[in-house]
Every structure is written in C-alpha cells, then in structure tokens.
C-alpha cells in the first residue's frame, strides 16, 4: 500500500547496450517524429526504447500484439506532456537526479572500462554526455512527480472497495501467495549509550579537523560517513525542503548560516555534523553531512544474543509464555505490549489504517526493508513449525541500528484466491489503483486536447491508447 507511485511511462535506460547516443551518431538517418508542447521526440529515441521493450518482454516470456515502435512513441509523448505540465504547474521534483545520473554514468564507465572508452563510444567528452543523461532523467523525474501530483489525493471508501471486488470475475481475483504471521522479542546492546558516546567523540574530532582547516567535510564524508545516499558525493544532498529530513536534522539545518558547521546532531539514524552550503533558495536547502552510527565490540553484540537464548529456553520449557517474555524483555515499543506480534506499524507513519500482520516471502528484504521485514526473519521462520521459537540471532532495525532477536512462528496462511474478508488490503490496493488509473486517464485526455501535438505521418495510423493524440 505504500509503494511510491511511479510514472507508468517508460524510462529511457542509458545503460542499455546500444545506447541512445549510439543511435544519434547516425545523424542523417535521424529525424523528429513527434512534438509535444515544445519538446521534440527523435526517431532514435523511439527506436532505442522500442528495442528495450522487446528485450524486456522476451526476458519475461511475454509478447504484445502492439507495434513496439508505436507503443514506445506514445510512452515518450506521455512523458513529454507530463514534463511540460510539471514545469507549468511548478511541481517539485521528487527524485534525486544527481544520484541517478552518477549511478548510470559510473555503471557505463565500468562497462566500457574507462572514461576514455565511454567518450570514444559516444563521440563526445564525458561532461557533455553527462548533460544529456541529466536532461533525460530530469524529464523522467518531473513527469513522475506530475503524475503523482494528479493521483496522490485519491482515496477509496469501503463501499467502493466492495463494489470493485464484486465487479471482478473469478479469474480476475489475484492469487495470494503463502503468508506468515510471527512475533519477536528484540534487545539492543546494553552498551548503547557508551557506543553513542564513542560515535559522538569521533564526530567531534572530525568537526575540529574541519574547523581548523586540517581536512574538509567532503573528504571526511567520503572516508568515514556511513550514509549510502551521500557518502560518495562528499556528503552532499541536492537542495530540497526541510520537510524531506527528519525533525532534529531539519531543525539543525534551519539554524545554520552558509558555510557554518553544526554541532553534533542525533537522529534515529545516528550522529551527524551538517554544513549548509549556500543561502536557501525558494525554501530549498543545499547541505552536506557526515553520518556516524554507534559501533559495538563483538562481546557487546553477543550480550543481548546470550540473554535472548536464555529467554528462548525458558519459553520452550514452559517457564514463561512468549507473550509474557515480550512484555518483560523486549525493547521494541511497537510489539512488546501485543505479545511481540510483528506488524508494519513502524512503516505506516500517518496511515495506521493500513495495518498488516501477514507477510509473503516478497515482503522480506536483505538491506532495504521496503514494505516488509528483514530477510533474516524470513530465513528463520521459513524453516520453523507453527508455535516454534527460534534461537537468537543478530540483525538491524529499520534505521540500521544493531540488535538481537528471537522470533516465534504464529501461523502460515496457504496460497489462496483473494477474498474481501481475509485480504481486504490487497483488494483495497487494487481498487485504489483502478480508480487512480481512471482519474489519470481522464486528466491526460483533457491535457492532450489542450496541448500542441505533432506526429509524423509515418506514425499517425498507429494504435494509440489515447486516440486524441492525432489531431
């Protein structure tokens, strides 16, 4: 229910073999095949994406009756329209373009073996190619943000969900994979305060080095910061509103002047020092930071593991129930008072109505929790019988903080066709997606009528999902 709404139009993958610019080398063969607003679409753009569509569907074992060139063209026209509308409506872009560009550029450099090899392939210097990739990804992110703006406030009532479910044919009901319900008891290292102090002292030393000019924040961030989203960029984040950061972090930023370094800031992610890089523009703050997490010795990490192994043995010998042990020993405030029952409450924030306690295998993630739980939880419960209690194991919480836990498998729900009673959230998500699609389709049709669109005669007779492209 909480997946980011992503633009249904396709993304031109500049990392694909036979890149966009490789097509543009054939300048004499290229031409403008469509114009939407003030944005042109080249034949090479369409051909590149059409080839990607074919390759993706071949890999998935799926074949479409629709001409891939025509489908690719319409996809790109949607993107151009949404991009233009986002600029008109001054929509704030959601994605981190800088990160996406650098990831793709670095991947291509690795694929070619060197920057020089990539420049030779594209027949241009790396900075020019980076500009082209940046423009492509910027358009994609603005288009995605525009679509999200159109549908983000759409909701469905229980009555709408029921009517949607009753409208489905039997063969349209989704098949719900096997699901697991489980409970947990969580313990953090007892030396957490000491570990925090050690992290604070490391950052104070770095702060002193920066202030005295012995080093710089970008250099230290690349060497020591544990923030995967910014470390390789010298701790830098693209300018954005204060709302995108957690409150203590945002409050510290707001107090800074350009070039000023913050005191140590503690958040749920760890300890930070922050530098404001320039004056805020239109409410957007451009910052860089260093993140250090508390670290523990092997003995400190083993302490809660040993304790929980003892607790597990007490539960197995019926000296205490799992529910009682959760209340007495667990340090997870979201589960300890309900017998340790694991739910997605820690991911819900402002949407508690979407509470869920059933997890399919796809809801477990190794590093990125996504909508679900730790992969280590799945490894434990997938080999257990209902009612069994695991041995203690070490893991991390949603914010990357180290902990130990034991889990109990409460139930396994076999695979089954979705029902309104047992799988309401799944049906609600389908109903919401259906309503969002209909609203977006009507909005897009209206925008197509109001924007200049030119399509080359070669493509005008193609099969378009939106018939009013051709005017």
Short mmCIF file of C-alpha atoms in Angstrom, two decimals:
data_model
loop_
_atom_site.label_atom_id
_atom_site.label_comp_id
_atom_site.label_asym_id
_atom_site.label_seq_id
_atom_site.Cartn_x
_atom_site.Cartn_y
_atom_site.Cartn_z
CA UNK A 1 0.00 0.00 0.00
CA UNK A 2 2.94 2.32 0.47
CA UNK A 3 4.85 1.81 -2.73
CA UNK A 4 5.85 5.05 -4.40
CA UNK A 5 3.54 5.83 -7.30
CA UNK A 6 5.87 5.60 -10.29
CA UNK A 7 5.08 7.06 -13.67
CA UNK A 8 3.67 4.43 -15.97
CA UNK A 9 5.65 5.81 -18.86
CA UNK A 10 8.92 4.10 -19.60
CA UNK A 11 12.39 5.25 -18.69
CA UNK A 12 14.98 5.54 -21.44
CA UNK A 13 17.74 3.38 -20.00
CA UNK A 14 21.01 4.97 -20.98
CA UNK A 15 22.80 1.94 -19.58
CA UNK A 16 21.29 -0.41 -22.13
CA UNK A 17 23.53 -1.82 -24.82
CA UNK A 18 23.27 0.26 -27.99
CA UNK A 19 22.76 3.49 -26.04
CA UNK A 20 20.66 6.48 -27.03
CA UNK A 21 23.66 8.37 -28.26
CA UNK A 22 24.87 5.43 -30.31
CA UNK A 23 21.65 5.85 -32.26
CA UNK A 24 22.25 9.59 -32.64
CA UNK A 25 25.55 9.03 -34.39
CA UNK A 26 23.51 8.24 -37.49
CA UNK A 27 22.51 11.89 -37.80
CA UNK A 28 21.50 11.66 -41.43
CA UNK A 29 19.04 8.88 -40.63
CA UNK A 30 17.52 10.61 -37.59
CA UNK A 31 14.50 12.88 -37.67
CA UNK A 32 11.83 14.41 -35.45
CA UNK A 33 8.83 12.07 -35.37
CA UNK A 34 6.71 13.92 -32.81
CA UNK A 35 6.48 17.23 -30.95
CA UNK A 36 4.54 17.62 -27.69
CA UNK A 37 4.30 21.19 -26.45
CA UNK A 38 7.77 22.48 -27.13
CA UNK A 39 9.55 19.12 -26.78
CA UNK A 40 10.69 17.06 -29.77
CA UNK A 41 10.99 13.27 -29.95
CA UNK A 42 13.57 11.82 -32.31
CA UNK A 43 13.25 8.61 -34.27
CA UNK A 44 16.35 7.32 -32.44
CA UNK A 45 14.63 7.93 -29.08
CA UNK A 46 11.67 5.81 -30.16
CA UNK A 47 13.82 3.08 -31.68
CA UNK A 48 16.02 2.80 -28.58
CA UNK A 49 13.07 2.41 -26.25
CA UNK A 50 11.21 0.06 -28.61
CA UNK A 51 14.25 -2.24 -28.62
CA UNK A 52 14.24 -2.18 -24.83
CA UNK A 53 10.56 -3.10 -24.74
CA UNK A 54 11.18 -6.10 -26.98
CA UNK A 55 14.16 -7.26 -24.92
CA UNK A 56 12.32 -6.90 -21.62
CA UNK A 57 9.28 -8.79 -22.84
CA UNK A 58 11.40 -11.53 -24.36
CA UNK A 59 13.10 -11.98 -20.98
CA UNK A 60 9.67 -12.13 -19.30
CA UNK A 61 8.26 -14.55 -21.87
CA UNK A 62 5.64 -12.00 -22.85
CA UNK A 63 4.65 -10.97 -26.36
CA UNK A 64 2.50 -7.94 -27.21
CA UNK A 65 0.31 -7.65 -30.29
CA UNK A 66 1.05 -3.93 -30.36
CA UNK A 67 3.80 -2.50 -32.58
CA UNK A 68 6.69 -1.71 -30.16
CA UNK A 69 7.66 1.42 -32.13
CA UNK A 70 4.15 2.82 -31.77
CA UNK A 71 3.96 1.87 -28.10
CA UNK A 72 7.36 3.46 -27.46
CA UNK A 73 6.31 6.65 -29.22
CA UNK A 74 3.16 7.02 -27.14
CA UNK A 75 5.11 6.33 -23.96
CA UNK A 76 7.55 9.12 -24.80
CA UNK A 77 4.74 11.50 -25.76
CA UNK A 78 3.15 10.92 -22.34
CA UNK A 79 6.46 11.71 -20.70
CA UNK A 80 6.92 14.92 -22.68
CA UNK A 81 3.40 16.09 -21.87
CA UNK A 82 3.82 15.39 -18.16
CA UNK A 83 7.21 17.08 -18.11
CA UNK A 84 5.83 20.23 -19.75
CA UNK A 85 2.83 20.29 -17.42
CA UNK A 86 5.08 19.87 -14.37
CA UNK A 87 7.01 22.98 -15.39
CA UNK A 88 3.80 24.92 -15.99
CA UNK A 89 2.40 23.90 -12.58
CA UNK A 90 5.76 24.42 -10.79
CA UNK A 91 5.70 20.85 -9.49
CA UNK A 92 8.53 19.95 -7.13
CA UNK A 93 10.60 17.07 -8.46
CA UNK A 94 10.69 14.04 -6.13
CA UNK A 95 13.73 12.11 -7.34
CA UNK A 96 17.44 12.74 -6.72
CA UNK A 97 18.56 13.34 -10.31
CA UNK A 98 22.20 13.84 -9.37
CA UNK A 99 22.39 10.40 -7.73
CA UNK A 100 20.60 8.66 -10.58
CA UNK A 101 22.85 10.28 -13.17
CA UNK A 102 26.04 9.40 -11.34
CA UNK A 103 24.92 5.81 -10.80
CA UNK A 104 24.25 5.38 -14.51
CA UNK A 105 27.40 7.17 -15.64
CA UNK A 106 29.57 5.13 -13.27
CA UNK A 107 27.88 1.91 -14.44
CA UNK A 108 28.63 2.79 -18.07
CA UNK A 109 32.24 3.69 -17.27
CA UNK A 110 32.62 0.33 -15.53
CA UNK A 111 31.04 -1.42 -18.52
CA UNK A 112 33.39 0.29 -21.01
CA UNK A 113 36.45 0.03 -18.78
CA UNK A 114 37.36 3.72 -18.59
CA UNK A 115 36.08 7.26 -19.11
CA UNK A 116 38.11 7.48 -22.31
CA UNK A 117 36.45 4.35 -23.68
CA UNK A 118 32.99 5.74 -22.90
CA UNK A 119 33.87 9.06 -24.57
CA UNK A 120 35.10 7.17 -27.63
CA UNK A 121 31.88 5.17 -27.81
CA UNK A 122 29.68 8.25 -27.55
CA UNK A 123 31.92 10.53 -29.63
CA UNK A 124 31.81 13.32 -27.04
CA UNK A 125 33.51 14.34 -23.77
CA UNK A 126 32.13 12.90 -20.56
CA UNK A 127 30.77 16.26 -19.35
CA UNK A 128 28.65 16.65 -22.50
CA UNK A 129 27.32 13.13 -22.19
CA UNK A 130 26.54 13.72 -18.52
CA UNK A 131 24.49 16.80 -19.51
CA UNK A 132 22.44 14.71 -21.95
CA UNK A 133 21.80 11.97 -19.39
CA UNK A 134 20.90 14.61 -16.80
CA UNK A 135 18.28 16.15 -19.09
CA UNK A 136 16.74 12.75 -19.83
CA UNK A 137 16.48 11.75 -16.19
CA UNK A 138 15.25 15.22 -15.18
CA UNK A 139 12.38 14.90 -17.65
CA UNK A 140 11.54 11.44 -16.33
CA UNK A 141 11.54 12.58 -12.70
CA UNK A 142 9.43 15.66 -13.40
CA UNK A 143 6.97 13.52 -15.34
CA UNK A 144 6.78 11.02 -12.47
CA UNK A 145 6.23 13.84 -9.97
CA UNK A 146 3.46 15.30 -12.16
CA UNK A 147 1.61 12.02 -12.34
CA UNK A 148 1.95 11.58 -8.59
CA UNK A 149 0.53 15.08 -8.11
CA UNK A 150 -2.55 14.14 -10.13
CA UNK A 151 -3.36 10.96 -8.19
CA UNK A 152 -1.83 11.42 -4.73
CA UNK A 153 -5.02 12.63 -3.02
CA UNK A 154 -7.27 9.94 -4.46
CA UNK A 155 -8.78 7.59 -1.89
CA UNK A 156 -11.34 4.79 -1.87
CA UNK A 157 -14.14 4.18 0.61
CA UNK A 158 -15.02 0.71 1.97
CA UNK A 159 -18.11 0.82 -0.22
CA UNK A 160 -16.01 1.44 -3.32
CA UNK A 161 -13.71 -1.42 -2.38
CA UNK A 162 -16.64 -3.79 -2.00
CA UNK A 163 -18.19 -2.71 -5.31
CA UNK A 164 -14.84 -3.17 -7.04
CA UNK A 165 -14.44 -6.66 -5.56
CA UNK A 166 -17.97 -7.66 -6.62
CA UNK A 167 -17.22 -6.46 -10.17
CA UNK A 168 -14.27 -8.84 -10.57
CA UNK A 169 -14.69 -12.12 -12.35
CA UNK A 170 -13.39 -15.24 -10.64
CA UNK A 171 -10.37 -15.46 -12.90
CA UNK A 172 -9.53 -11.80 -12.18
CA UNK A 173 -9.01 -12.37 -8.47
CA UNK A 174 -5.32 -12.22 -7.55
CA UNK A 175 -3.70 -15.33 -6.10
CA UNK A 176 -2.33 -14.51 -2.65
CA UNK A 177 0.98 -16.34 -2.04
CA UNK A 178 1.71 -18.17 1.19
CA UNK A 179 1.80 -15.75 4.12
CA UNK A 180 3.47 -15.82 7.51
CA UNK A 181 2.48 -14.35 10.87
CA UNK A 182 5.16 -14.13 13.53
CA UNK A 183 6.16 -12.45 16.78
CA UNK A 184 9.51 -11.17 18.00
CA UNK A 185 11.44 -10.19 21.12
CA UNK A 186 14.11 -7.56 20.49
CA UNK A 187 17.11 -6.50 22.57
CA UNK A 188 19.68 -3.81 21.86
CA UNK A 189 23.23 -3.95 23.27
CA UNK A 190 23.30 -2.72 26.87
CA UNK A 191 26.29 -0.56 25.97
CA UNK A 192 24.18 1.56 23.58
CA UNK A 193 24.87 4.78 25.49
CA UNK A 194 28.61 4.11 25.54
CA UNK A 195 28.56 3.35 21.79
CA UNK A 196 26.70 6.61 21.14
CA UNK A 197 29.33 8.48 23.12
CA UNK A 198 32.11 6.87 21.08
CA UNK A 199 30.36 7.94 17.86
CA UNK A 200 29.92 11.45 19.23
CA UNK A 201 33.63 11.69 20.09
CA UNK A 202 34.65 10.55 16.59
CA UNK A 203 32.46 13.24 15.07
CA UNK A 204 33.78 15.90 17.44
CA UNK A 205 37.30 15.04 16.30
CA UNK A 206 36.24 15.34 12.63
CA UNK A 207 34.48 18.62 13.33
CA UNK A 208 37.66 20.00 14.90
CA UNK A 209 39.70 18.95 11.87
CA UNK A 210 37.26 20.72 9.54
CA UNK A 211 37.12 23.92 11.61
CA UNK A 212 40.92 24.13 11.91
CA UNK A 213 41.36 23.54 8.18
CA UNK A 214 43.21 20.24 8.58
CA UNK A 215 40.60 18.50 6.42
CA UNK A 216 37.27 19.18 4.74
CA UNK A 217 33.81 17.75 5.20
CA UNK A 218 33.65 16.25 1.67
CA UNK A 219 36.93 14.38 2.19
CA UNK A 220 35.92 13.04 5.61
CA UNK A 221 32.44 12.12 4.35
CA UNK A 222 33.91 10.00 1.56
CA UNK A 223 36.23 8.28 4.04
CA UNK A 224 34.01 7.77 7.07
CA UNK A 225 30.32 8.60 6.52
CA UNK A 226 28.01 5.57 6.58
CA UNK A 227 25.18 7.30 4.70
CA UNK A 228 24.96 5.35 1.41
CA UNK A 229 22.91 8.12 -0.20
CA UNK A 230 25.58 10.81 0.11
CA UNK A 231 28.98 9.48 1.22
CA UNK A 232 30.42 9.06 -2.28
CA UNK A 233 29.33 12.61 -3.14
CA UNK A 234 31.21 14.07 -0.20
CA UNK A 235 28.11 14.03 2.00
CA UNK A 236 26.20 16.31 -0.37
CA UNK A 237 22.44 16.18 -0.98
CA UNK A 238 20.58 18.06 -3.72
CA UNK A 239 18.78 21.17 -2.48
CA UNK A 240 15.40 20.34 -1.01
CA UNK A 241 12.78 21.49 1.53
CA UNK A 242 13.26 20.93 5.25
CA UNK A 243 10.32 18.53 5.21
CA UNK A 244 12.41 15.87 3.46
CA UNK A 245 14.61 15.42 6.53
CA UNK A 246 13.85 14.01 9.98
CA UNK A 247 12.91 16.76 12.52
CA UNK A 248 16.17 17.05 14.55
CA UNK A 249 18.17 17.16 11.31
CA UNK A 250 15.87 19.77 9.75
CA UNK A 251 15.90 21.92 12.89
CA UNK A 252 19.70 21.94 12.91
CA UNK A 253 19.80 22.96 9.21
CA UNK A 254 17.40 25.82 9.81
CA UNK A 255 19.75 27.32 12.42
CA UNK A 256 22.81 27.30 10.15
CA UNK A 257 24.29 30.08 8.06
CA UNK A 258 26.03 29.36 4.72
CA UNK A 259 29.40 27.71 5.34
CA UNK A 260 28.60 27.09 9.01
CA UNK A 261 29.07 23.67 10.61
CA UNK A 262 26.50 22.31 13.04
CA UNK A 263 27.11 20.85 16.47
CA UNK A 264 26.60 17.07 16.80
CA UNK A 265 23.02 16.21 15.80
CA UNK A 266 21.48 12.93 16.96
CA UNK A 267 18.68 11.30 14.95
CA UNK A 268 17.25 7.80 14.75
CA UNK A 269 19.89 7.10 12.09
CA UNK A 270 22.91 8.00 14.20
CA UNK A 271 25.11 11.07 14.80
CA UNK A 272 25.62 13.85 12.24
CA UNK A 273 27.55 17.02 11.58
CA UNK A 274 25.94 19.22 8.91
CA UNK A 275 27.16 22.08 6.74
CA UNK A 276 24.81 24.49 4.96
CA UNK A 277 26.43 25.11 1.58
CA UNK A 278 24.59 28.25 0.43
CA UNK A 279 21.67 30.53 1.17
CA UNK A 280 18.30 28.74 0.87
CA UNK A 281 16.52 29.36 -2.43
CA UNK A 282 12.73 29.13 -2.63
CA UNK A 283 12.66 27.21 0.63
CA UNK A 284 15.23 24.65 -0.58
CA UNK A 285 18.34 23.97 1.48
CA UNK A 286 21.59 22.68 -0.03
CA UNK A 287 23.58 20.74 2.58
CA UNK A 288 26.21 18.09 3.12
CA UNK A 289 26.79 15.99 6.20
CA UNK A 290 28.67 13.13 7.81
CA UNK A 291 26.77 10.26 9.44
CA UNK A 292 28.40 8.03 12.04
CA UNK A 293 26.50 5.15 13.67
CA UNK A 294 27.27 3.72 17.10
CA UNK A 295 29.51 0.66 16.76
CA UNK A 296 29.98 -2.25 19.14
CA UNK A 297 32.61 -4.80 20.04
CA UNK A 298 31.89 -8.49 19.39
CA UNK A 299 31.31 -9.05 23.12
CA UNK A 300 28.87 -6.13 23.30
CA UNK A 301 26.84 -7.59 20.43
CA UNK A 302 26.84 -11.06 21.97
CA UNK A 303 25.45 -9.85 25.29
CA UNK A 304 21.79 -9.45 24.13
CA UNK A 305 22.11 -12.61 21.99
CA UNK A 306 23.08 -14.69 25.04
CA UNK A 307 20.25 -13.17 27.06
CA UNK A 308 17.65 -13.99 24.39
CA UNK A 309 18.92 -17.56 24.03
CA UNK A 310 18.24 -17.96 27.75
CA UNK A 311 14.77 -16.42 27.30
CA UNK A 312 14.06 -18.82 24.40
CA UNK A 313 14.97 -21.79 26.59
CA UNK A 314 12.61 -20.55 29.31
CA UNK A 315 9.79 -20.29 26.76
CA UNK A 316 10.48 -23.79 25.39
CA UNK A 317 10.41 -25.23 28.90
CA UNK A 318 7.04 -23.52 29.57
CA UNK A 319 8.56 -21.43 32.38
CA UNK A 320 7.17 -18.31 30.68
CA UNK A 321 4.99 -17.69 27.65
CA UNK A 322 6.32 -15.84 24.60
CA UNK A 323 3.80 -13.08 25.21
CA UNK A 324 4.92 -12.63 28.84
CA UNK A 325 8.58 -12.68 27.77
CA UNK A 326 7.89 -10.00 25.15
CA UNK A 327 6.40 -7.70 27.76
CA UNK A 328 9.28 -8.33 30.19
CA UNK A 329 12.32 -8.44 27.93
CA UNK A 330 11.59 -6.85 24.54
CA UNK A 331 12.89 -3.36 23.81
CA UNK A 332 10.71 -2.86 20.74
CA UNK A 333 7.95 -0.44 21.84
CA UNK A 334 5.75 -1.28 18.84
CA UNK A 335 5.47 -5.02 19.56
CA UNK A 336 6.26 -5.72 23.22
CA UNK A 337 2.77 -4.91 24.54
CA UNK A 338 0.92 -7.07 21.99
CA UNK A 339 2.78 -10.30 22.57
CA UNK A 340 5.55 -9.39 20.13
CA UNK A 341 3.24 -9.60 17.09
CA UNK A 342 5.10 -8.13 14.10
CA UNK A 343 3.17 -5.62 12.01
CA UNK A 344 4.08 -2.84 9.61
CA UNK A 345 3.29 -0.12 12.17
CA UNK A 346 6.87 1.17 12.06
CA UNK A 347 6.40 1.90 8.34
CA UNK A 348 2.95 3.45 8.47
CA UNK A 349 3.58 6.93 9.90
CA UNK A 350 0.32 8.71 9.07
CA UNK A 351 -1.55 5.73 7.63
CA UNK A 352 -2.40 3.40 10.55
CA UNK A 353 -5.48 2.14 8.72
CA UNK A 354 -3.16 0.06 6.52
CA UNK A 355 -2.01 -2.14 9.39
CA UNK A 356 -0.82 -5.56 8.28
CA UNK A 357 0.46 -8.62 10.17
CA UNK A 358 0.69 -11.10 7.26
CA UNK A 359 3.85 -11.30 5.16
CA UNK A 360 4.57 -13.06 1.89
CA UNK A 361 8.13 -14.04 1.00
CA UNK A 362 8.45 -10.95 -1.23
CA UNK A 363 7.91 -8.64 1.75
CA UNK A 364 11.28 -9.57 3.26
CA UNK A 365 14.31 -7.60 2.12
CA UNK A 366 18.02 -8.09 2.73
CA UNK A 367 19.12 -4.47 3.18
CA UNK A 368 16.16 -2.34 2.12
CA UNK A 369 13.15 -3.28 4.23
CA UNK A 370 10.81 -1.95 1.56
CA UNK A 371 7.25 -2.77 2.66
CA UNK A 372 8.28 -5.70 4.79
CA UNK A 373 10.74 -7.13 7.23
CA UNK A 374 14.33 -8.27 7.42
CA UNK A 375 15.44 -11.17 5.25
CA UNK A 376 16.93 -12.76 8.37
CA UNK A 377 13.40 -13.00 9.81
CA UNK A 378 12.29 -14.92 6.73
CA UNK A 379 15.29 -17.26 6.90
CA UNK A 380 14.32 -18.04 10.50
CA UNK A 381 10.55 -18.52 10.15
CA UNK A 382 10.61 -20.31 6.79
CA UNK A 383 12.32 -23.30 8.46
CA UNK A 384 10.10 -23.36 11.54
CA UNK A 385 6.92 -25.16 12.55
CA UNK A 386 3.94 -23.18 13.82
CA UNK A 387 4.48 -22.41 17.50
CA UNK A 388 8.26 -22.93 17.33
CA UNK A 389 10.67 -20.36 18.82
CA UNK A 390 13.97 -19.59 17.10
CA UNK A 391 17.46 -19.32 18.52
CA UNK A 392 18.67 -15.75 18.99
CA UNK A 393 20.29 -14.02 16.02
CA UNK A 394 21.74 -10.59 15.31
CA UNK A 395 20.03 -8.16 12.96
CA UNK A 396 19.40 -4.44 12.40
CA UNK A 397 16.26 -2.36 12.75
CA UNK A 398 14.70 -0.15 10.08
CA UNK A 399 17.23 2.60 10.79
CA UNK A 400 20.26 0.31 10.66
CA UNK A 401 20.77 0.05 14.43
CA UNK A 402 22.21 -3.29 15.57
CA UNK A 403 20.14 -5.59 17.76
CA UNK A 404 19.43 -9.22 18.63
CA UNK A 405 16.08 -11.01 18.48
CA UNK A 406 14.19 -14.26 18.77
CA UNK A 407 11.03 -14.96 16.75
CA UNK A 408 8.05 -17.27 17.07
CA UNK A 409 6.09 -18.52 14.05
CA UNK A 410 2.42 -17.90 14.82
CA UNK A 411 0.69 -19.06 11.64
CA UNK A 412 1.10 -19.94 7.96
CA UNK A 413 -1.72 -18.97 5.60
CA UNK A 414 -1.65 -21.15 2.46
CA UNK A 415 -1.81 -19.65 -1.02
CA UNK A 416 -5.42 -18.79 -2.00
CA UNK A 417 -7.56 -16.56 -4.24
CA UNK A 418 -8.03 -13.17 -2.60
CA UNK A 419 -11.16 -12.70 -0.53
CA UNK A 420 -12.69 -9.46 0.74
CA UNK A 421 -12.64 -10.68 4.34
CA UNK A 422 -9.11 -12.11 4.59
CA UNK A 423 -7.30 -9.94 2.05
CA UNK A 424 -9.03 -6.59 2.32
CA UNK A 425 -5.82 -4.55 1.98
CA UNK A 426 -4.92 -6.31 -1.27
CA UNK A 427 -8.38 -5.68 -2.73
CA UNK A 428 -8.30 -2.08 -1.46
CA UNK A 429 -4.97 -1.51 -3.20
CA UNK A 430 -6.39 -2.93 -6.45
CA UNK A 431 -9.48 -0.72 -6.14
CA UNK A 432 -7.33 2.33 -5.44
CA UNK A 433 -5.03 1.62 -8.39
CA UNK A 434 -8.06 1.18 -10.65
CA UNK A 435 -9.56 4.49 -9.51
CA UNK A 436 -6.21 6.28 -9.85
CA UNK A 437 -5.80 4.93 -13.38
CA UNK A 438 -9.24 6.14 -14.40
CA UNK A 439 -8.72 9.60 -12.91
CA UNK A 440 -5.29 9.91 -14.52
CA UNK A 441 -6.62 8.75 -17.90
CA UNK A 442 -9.32 11.43 -17.86
CA UNK A 443 -6.81 14.07 -16.80
CA UNK A 444 -4.38 13.05 -19.54
CA UNK A 445 -7.04 13.03 -22.25
CA UNK A 446 -8.01 16.57 -21.25
CA UNK A 447 -4.37 17.73 -21.32
CA UNK A 448 -3.78 16.15 -24.73
CA UNK A 449 -6.71 18.18 -26.09
CA UNK A 450 -5.15 21.39 -24.76
CA UNK A 451 -1.53 20.97 -25.88
CA UNK A 452 0.14 21.22 -29.27
CA UNK A 453 0.90 17.75 -30.66
CA UNK A 454 2.52 16.94 -33.98
CA UNK A 455 3.02 13.33 -35.12
CA UNK A 456 4.92 12.40 -38.27
CA UNK A 457 2.57 10.92 -40.94
CA UNK A 458 4.52 7.66 -40.76
CA UNK A 459 3.22 7.11 -37.20
CA UNK A 460 -0.26 8.68 -37.32
CA UNK A 461 -2.07 5.49 -38.23
CA UNK A 462 -0.57 3.55 -35.34
CA UNK A 463 -2.56 2.05 -32.50
CA UNK A 464 -2.68 4.67 -29.73
CA UNK A 465 -4.16 4.09 -26.29
CA UNK A 466 -5.27 7.74 -26.26
CA UNK A 467 -6.96 8.39 -29.60
CA UNK A 468 -6.84 12.19 -29.33
CA UNK A 469 -3.06 12.36 -29.89
CA UNK A 470 -3.81 12.56 -33.61
CA UNK A 471 -5.41 15.92 -34.34
#
